[in-house]
Structures are given as C-alpha cells and as structure tokens.
mmCIF file of C-alpha atoms in Angstrom:
data_model
loop_
_atom_site.group_PDB
_atom_site.id
_atom_site.type_symbol
_atom_site.label_atom_id
_atom_site.label_comp_id
_atom_site.label_asym_id
_atom_site.label_seq_id
_atom_site.Cartn_x
_atom_site.Cartn_y
_atom_site.Cartn_z
ATOM 1 C CA MET U 1 -113.436 -99.884 -218.174
ATOM 2 C CA THR U 2 -113.132 -96.116 -217.522
ATOM 3 C CA SER U 3 -112.978 -93.350 -220.013
ATOM 4 C CA LYS U 4 -110.294 -90.696 -220.122
ATOM 5 C CA ASN U 5 -112.647 -88.136 -218.624
ATOM 6 C CA ASP U 6 -113.158 -90.210 -215.496
ATOM 7 C CA TYR U 7 -110.713 -90.062 -212.548
ATOM 8 C CA VAL U 8 -110.149 -92.251 -209.576
ATOM 9 C CA ALA U 9 -110.039 -90.648 -206.092
ATOM 10 C CA CYS U 10 -107.742 -92.265 -203.563
ATOM 11 C CA TYR U 11 -108.544 -91.913 -199.893
ATOM 12 C CA GLY U 12 -106.217 -92.715 -197.044
ATOM 13 C CA PRO U 13 -106.914 -93.241 -193.363
ATOM 14 C CA LEU U 14 -107.246 -90.151 -191.161
ATOM 15 C CA PRO U 15 -104.230 -89.423 -188.948
ATOM 16 C CA SER U 16 -104.647 -90.120 -185.323
ATOM 17 C CA SER U 17 -104.722 -87.175 -182.876
ATOM 18 C CA PRO U 18 -101.174 -85.943 -181.930
ATOM 19 C CA THR U 19 -99.841 -86.847 -178.551
ATOM 20 C CA PRO U 20 -99.480 -83.687 -176.338
ATOM 21 C CA GLN U 21 -95.896 -82.851 -175.275
ATOM 22 C CA HIS U 22 -95.093 -81.238 -171.919
ATOM 23 C CA VAL U 23 -91.938 -79.064 -171.424
ATOM 24 C CA VAL U 24 -90.664 -78.485 -167.899
ATOM 25 C CA VAL U 25 -88.381 -75.398 -167.392
ATOM 26 C CA LEU U 26 -86.072 -75.818 -164.450
ATOM 27 C CA PRO U 27 -84.525 -72.753 -162.699
ATOM 28 C CA LEU U 28 -80.793 -72.168 -163.014
ATOM 29 C CA TYR U 29 -79.061 -73.805 -160.133
ATOM 30 C CA ARG U 30 -76.481 -71.695 -158.392
ATOM 31 C CA PRO U 31 -74.567 -73.396 -155.687
ATOM 32 C CA PRO U 32 -74.225 -71.338 -152.504
ATOM 33 C CA PRO U 33 -70.820 -69.644 -152.024
ATOM 34 C CA SER U 34 -68.411 -71.667 -150.061
ATOM 35 C CA LEU U 35 -66.823 -70.508 -146.841
ATOM 36 C CA ARG U 36 -63.521 -70.084 -148.645
ATOM 37 C CA CYS U 37 -65.018 -67.637 -151.161
ATOM 38 C CA ILE U 38 -66.670 -65.663 -148.372
ATOM 39 C CA ARG U 39 -63.346 -65.321 -146.565
ATOM 40 C CA ARG U 40 -61.676 -64.201 -149.769
ATOM 41 C CA TYR U 41 -64.290 -61.484 -150.353
ATOM 42 C CA LEU U 42 -63.949 -60.278 -146.769
ATOM 43 C CA ALA U 43 -60.162 -60.139 -147.054
ATOM 44 C CA VAL U 44 -60.305 -58.084 -150.257
ATOM 45 C CA ALA U 45 -62.864 -55.682 -148.755
ATOM 46 C CA THR U 46 -60.736 -55.270 -145.615
ATOM 47 C CA VAL U 47 -57.606 -54.509 -147.631
ATOM 48 C CA LEU U 48 -59.433 -51.899 -149.737
ATOM 49 C CA PHE U 49 -60.875 -50.274 -146.623
ATOM 50 C CA LEU U 50 -57.447 -50.082 -144.944
ATOM 51 C CA LEU U 51 -55.856 -48.615 -148.068
ATOM 52 C CA SER U 52 -58.565 -45.967 -148.332
ATOM 53 C CA LEU U 53 -58.175 -45.107 -144.657
ATOM 54 C CA ALA U 54 -54.378 -44.829 -145.006
ATOM 55 C CA VAL U 55 -54.693 -42.511 -148.015
ATOM 56 C CA PHE U 56 -57.239 -40.359 -146.157
ATOM 57 C CA LEU U 57 -55.038 -40.052 -143.056
ATOM 58 C CA LEU U 58 -51.632 -39.707 -144.722
ATOM 59 C CA TYR U 59 -52.544 -37.518 -147.691
ATOM 60 C CA PRO U 60 -50.913 -34.137 -147.001
ATOM 61 C CA SER U 61 -53.111 -31.061 -146.732
ATOM 62 C CA ASP U 62 -52.159 -27.396 -146.542
ATOM 63 C CA PRO U 63 -52.088 -25.819 -143.090
ATOM 64 C CA THR U 64 -54.819 -23.483 -141.945
ATOM 65 C CA ILE U 65 -53.837 -19.955 -140.964
ATOM 66 C CA LYS U 66 -56.046 -17.467 -139.194
ATOM 67 C CA LEU U 67 -55.600 -13.922 -138.049
ATOM 68 C CA ALA U 68 -56.282 -14.598 -134.373
ATOM 69 C CA ARG U 69 -55.736 -11.055 -133.093
ATOM 70 C CA VAL U 70 -55.163 -7.636 -134.623
ATOM 71 C CA ARG U 71 -54.201 -4.663 -132.515
ATOM 72 C CA LEU U 72 -53.757 -1.156 -133.827
ATOM 73 C CA ASN U 73 -50.914 0.603 -132.070
ATOM 74 C CA HIS U 74 -51.354 3.925 -133.847
ATOM 75 C CA VAL U 75 -52.343 5.492 -137.150
ATOM 76 C CA ARG U 76 -51.516 9.067 -138.078
ATOM 77 C CA VAL U 77 -51.859 11.058 -141.248
ATOM 78 C CA LYS U 78 -49.399 13.901 -141.788
ATOM 79 C CA SER U 79 -49.899 16.713 -144.276
ATOM 80 C CA SER U 80 -46.799 18.832 -143.732
ATOM 81 C CA HIS U 81 -45.043 17.790 -146.953
ATOM 82 C CA GLY U 82 -47.889 16.128 -148.782
ATOM 83 C CA LEU U 83 -49.966 13.332 -147.342
ATOM 84 C CA SER U 84 -47.967 10.680 -145.479
ATOM 85 C CA LEU U 85 -49.062 7.817 -143.287
ATOM 86 C CA ASP U 86 -47.680 6.488 -140.000
ATOM 87 C CA LEU U 87 -49.075 3.076 -139.161
ATOM 88 C CA SER U 88 -48.342 0.344 -136.633
ATOM 89 C CA PHE U 89 -50.091 -3.026 -136.389
ATOM 90 C CA SER U 90 -49.516 -5.876 -133.934
ATOM 91 C CA LEU U 91 -50.822 -9.182 -135.233
ATOM 92 C CA THR U 92 -51.103 -12.707 -133.876
ATOM 93 C CA ILE U 93 -51.365 -15.434 -136.499
ATOM 94 C CA LYS U 94 -52.596 -18.938 -135.715
ATOM 95 C CA VAL U 95 -51.087 -21.766 -137.796
ATOM 96 C CA TYR U 96 -52.952 -25.073 -137.525
ATOM 97 C CA ASN U 97 -51.415 -28.297 -138.848
ATOM 98 C CA ARG U 98 -54.176 -30.720 -139.890
ATOM 99 C CA ASP U 99 -51.823 -33.537 -140.849
ATOM 100 C CA PHE U 100 -50.563 -36.436 -138.763
ATOM 101 C CA PHE U 101 -46.933 -35.376 -139.304
ATOM 102 C CA SER U 102 -45.058 -32.333 -138.065
ATOM 103 C CA LEU U 103 -44.906 -29.216 -140.230
ATOM 104 C CA ASP U 104 -41.753 -27.122 -140.620
ATOM 105 C CA TYR U 105 -42.440 -23.658 -142.033
ATOM 106 C CA ASN U 106 -39.636 -21.537 -143.393
ATOM 107 C CA SER U 107 -41.193 -18.118 -142.962
ATOM 108 C CA LEU U 108 -44.427 -16.326 -142.298
ATOM 109 C CA VAL U 109 -45.001 -13.089 -144.209
ATOM 110 C CA VAL U 110 -47.648 -10.489 -143.364
ATOM 111 C CA SER U 111 -48.251 -7.549 -145.687
ATOM 112 C CA VAL U 112 -50.537 -4.536 -145.212
ATOM 113 C CA GLY U 113 -52.029 -2.542 -148.054
ATOM 114 C CA TYR U 114 -54.420 0.293 -148.721
ATOM 115 C CA ARG U 115 -56.799 0.416 -151.674
ATOM 116 C CA GLY U 116 -55.012 -2.476 -153.385
ATOM 117 C CA ARG U 117 -51.512 -0.992 -152.948
ATOM 118 C CA GLU U 118 -49.021 -2.629 -150.627
ATOM 119 C CA LEU U 119 -47.759 -0.338 -147.868
ATOM 120 C CA GLY U 120 -45.259 -2.703 -146.279
ATOM 121 C CA PHE U 121 -44.676 -6.189 -144.947
ATOM 122 C CA VAL U 122 -43.051 -8.018 -142.079
ATOM 123 C CA SER U 123 -41.711 -11.580 -141.989
ATOM 124 C CA SER U 124 -41.052 -13.865 -139.046
ATOM 125 C CA GLN U 125 -38.577 -16.662 -138.624
ATOM 126 C CA GLY U 126 -39.443 -20.263 -139.314
ATOM 127 C CA GLY U 127 -40.667 -22.791 -136.811
ATOM 128 C CA ARG U 128 -42.288 -26.160 -136.335
ATOM 129 C CA VAL U 129 -45.902 -27.120 -135.727
ATOM 130 C CA ARG U 130 -46.549 -30.541 -134.222
ATOM 131 C CA ALA U 131 -48.989 -32.968 -135.811
ATOM 132 C CA ARG U 132 -52.650 -32.030 -135.283
ATOM 133 C CA ALA U 133 -51.590 -28.984 -133.269
ATOM 134 C CA SER U 134 -51.535 -25.186 -133.507
ATOM 135 C CA SER U 135 -48.835 -22.563 -133.163
ATOM 136 C CA TYR U 136 -49.193 -18.821 -132.605
ATOM 137 C CA VAL U 137 -46.828 -16.345 -134.248
ATOM 138 C CA ASN U 138 -46.606 -12.666 -133.279
ATOM 139 C CA ALA U 139 -45.667 -9.993 -135.789
ATOM 140 C CA THR U 140 -45.502 -6.196 -135.654
ATOM 141 C CA LEU U 141 -45.631 -3.969 -138.707
ATOM 142 C CA ASP U 142 -44.357 -0.400 -138.348
ATOM 143 C CA LEU U 143 -44.781 1.983 -141.232
ATOM 144 C CA ASN U 144 -43.519 5.556 -140.850
ATOM 145 C CA GLY U 145 -43.712 8.369 -143.353
ATOM 146 C CA TYR U 146 -45.298 6.465 -146.220
ATOM 147 C CA GLU U 147 -46.247 9.006 -148.874
ATOM 148 C CA VAL U 148 -49.770 8.622 -150.161
ATOM 149 C CA ILE U 149 -49.739 10.009 -153.690
ATOM 150 C CA HIS U 150 -52.074 7.983 -155.883
ATOM 151 C CA ASP U 151 -54.755 7.466 -153.257
ATOM 152 C CA ALA U 152 -54.681 10.870 -151.574
ATOM 153 C CA PHE U 153 -58.281 11.622 -152.551
ATOM 154 C CA TYR U 154 -59.538 8.316 -151.112
ATOM 155 C CA LEU U 155 -57.532 8.815 -147.921
ATOM 156 C CA ILE U 156 -59.045 12.275 -147.394
ATOM 157 C CA GLU U 157 -62.504 10.822 -147.970
ATOM 158 C CA ASP U 158 -61.884 7.960 -145.489
ATOM 159 C CA LEU U 159 -60.572 10.406 -142.897
ATOM 160 C CA ALA U 160 -63.732 12.465 -143.263
ATOM 161 C CA ARG U 161 -65.818 9.350 -142.585
ATOM 162 C CA GLY U 162 -63.563 8.341 -139.694
ATOM 163 C CA VAL U 163 -62.874 4.777 -140.953
ATOM 164 C CA ILE U 164 -59.818 3.692 -142.966
ATOM 165 C CA PRO U 165 -59.912 0.244 -144.671
ATOM 166 C CA PHE U 166 -56.689 -1.741 -144.805
ATOM 167 C CA ASP U 167 -55.870 -5.031 -146.494
ATOM 168 C CA THR U 168 -53.709 -7.693 -144.863
ATOM 169 C CA ASP U 169 -52.279 -10.758 -146.572
ATOM 170 C CA THR U 170 -50.701 -13.534 -144.514
ATOM 171 C CA GLU U 171 -48.759 -16.326 -146.180
ATOM 172 C CA VAL U 172 -46.868 -19.287 -144.748
ATOM 173 C CA ASN U 173 -44.575 -21.647 -146.643
ATOM 174 C CA GLY U 174 -43.307 -24.911 -145.234
ATOM 175 C CA VAL U 175 -42.586 -28.573 -145.787
ATOM 176 C CA LEU U 176 -44.243 -31.666 -144.384
ATOM 177 C CA GLY U 177 -41.968 -34.516 -143.343
ATOM 178 C CA LEU U 178 -43.676 -37.681 -144.626
ATOM 179 C CA PHE U 179 -41.326 -40.589 -143.908
ATOM 180 C CA PHE U 180 -38.356 -39.912 -146.230
ATOM 181 C CA PHE U 181 -40.137 -37.289 -148.329
ATOM 182 C CA GLN U 182 -40.346 -33.502 -148.003
ATOM 183 C CA ILE U 183 -43.664 -32.248 -149.358
ATOM 184 C CA PRO U 184 -43.978 -28.459 -149.844
ATOM 185 C CA LEU U 185 -47.099 -26.842 -148.412
ATOM 186 C CA LYS U 186 -48.479 -23.341 -148.619
ATOM 187 C CA ALA U 187 -51.350 -21.412 -147.063
ATOM 188 C CA ARG U 188 -52.656 -17.880 -147.376
ATOM 189 C CA VAL U 189 -55.388 -15.754 -145.853
ATOM 190 C CA SER U 190 -56.544 -12.258 -146.792
ATOM 191 C CA CYS U 191 -58.317 -9.896 -144.413
ATOM 192 C CA GLU U 192 -59.997 -6.516 -144.627
ATOM 193 C CA VAL U 193 -59.401 -4.474 -141.480
ATOM 194 C CA TYR U 194 -61.429 -1.316 -140.848
ATOM 195 C CA VAL U 195 -59.744 1.131 -138.493
ATOM 196 C CA ASN U 196 -61.446 3.999 -136.689
ATOM 197 C CA SER U 197 -59.106 6.937 -137.154
ATOM 198 C CA ASN U 198 -60.656 8.908 -134.280
ATOM 199 C CA ASN U 199 -60.281 6.510 -131.341
ATOM 200 C CA GLN U 200 -57.515 4.337 -132.885
ATOM 201 C CA THR U 201 -59.513 1.093 -132.683
ATOM 202 C CA ILE U 202 -60.436 -1.684 -135.124
ATOM 203 C CA VAL U 203 -64.102 -1.498 -136.104
ATOM 204 C CA ARG U 204 -64.384 -4.754 -138.075
ATOM 205 C CA GLN U 205 -62.279 -7.369 -139.810
ATOM 206 C CA ASP U 206 -63.301 -9.852 -142.514
ATOM 207 C CA CYS U 207 -60.972 -12.707 -143.455
ATOM 208 C CA TYR U 208 -61.054 -14.998 -146.474
ATOM 209 C CA PRO U 209 -58.760 -18.055 -146.737
ATOM 210 C CA GLU U 210 -57.280 -18.714 -150.195
#
C-alpha cells in the first residue's frame, strides 16, 4: 500500500531509430523542338526581315542638293548716287535622288544675300530626276543697281579688305511618285561664298545642308 506522498513512475520502451529518407530531384524535361516549330520560327523571322528591308528601301527620303559650281561673272560697286551693287553669279546645282522611285521637282530657287539681307533670287523650271540618279541645273543671277543702304559701312570695310562675303540659299521642292501616292519632298542648302573684289574670283565657299 502506498501513501499519498509516493508516486509511481511509468516507463515505456525507447523508440527505434528513424529510417533515413532519400529525395531525388529530377531536372525539368524539355522535349526538343520539332521540325515543324523550327520551320515556323524561320518563316516568321524571314517575313520580319523582308518587311524591314522593304521599309528601308521604300521609305521616302529628301533629295540631296549641292552647289557643284559657282562662277562669278562680275561684281562692281558704284558710288555715283550712293552705294549700289552690280552682281552676277552663274551657279550649277546638283540634285541627287536617293530613293528607288523617280523624283519630280516643281522648281529650284537660288537666292543671294549679303550680311543676312536678301539681294535677289532666281528660279528654274521643274524637271525629273530618275531613281538613284543625279541631275544638274544651271542658274544665273544678275543683280544691277542694288542700293546698299543699311550695310554701307560693312560694304566699305569689305572692299578695303578685298573680300566680300555673300550668302546663297538653294531650295528644291518636289514630289516622289510611290505607286499611287504623291509624297512631297523638300531639300535646302546654304552656302557662304567669299568673293575677291580685286580679281573677280571666288576665294572660298562653305556649304551647310539643312
């Protein structure tokens, strides 16, 4: 017989050692692409390449114009009734069509200025430039008796140095015939022409396409 202060301890059997578990991770299996999928990818890539090539070749671009030749016929400064200017330029403009379609230009305008002021301009008739080809246009600007009022001081200074700077702006407007569409195009080039007033020759010319 046990008293109330005594207790009975119960013991159970010890658990057996756990069985080790092994986990095997297999790589994701991706089946190789079939021949049909490869052909589909190649067809899509070919179509995209042909579309990009067509856009690159058919996208219209503005023509390129260049002042191919400038010849000074004469320049004279008269001071009988104030300062006046007689000037004659012969110019040859090169128009290059970079597109794969012919270019029809309506007119070609060449203007000559001095110190930012326009002295005069000359325009030529329209024409056609074949695809990926060039065309040369001749123009002559004659200016007689132009009164130099605002820039008389600068003109006297340039005459003393023997070099007169002139500005020329050449602009061509046309349309490009792309199938059934008429796409307007425009090109412009600005040049600075330095003329020797003593021997009537062109010292230097600098052109900047716009």
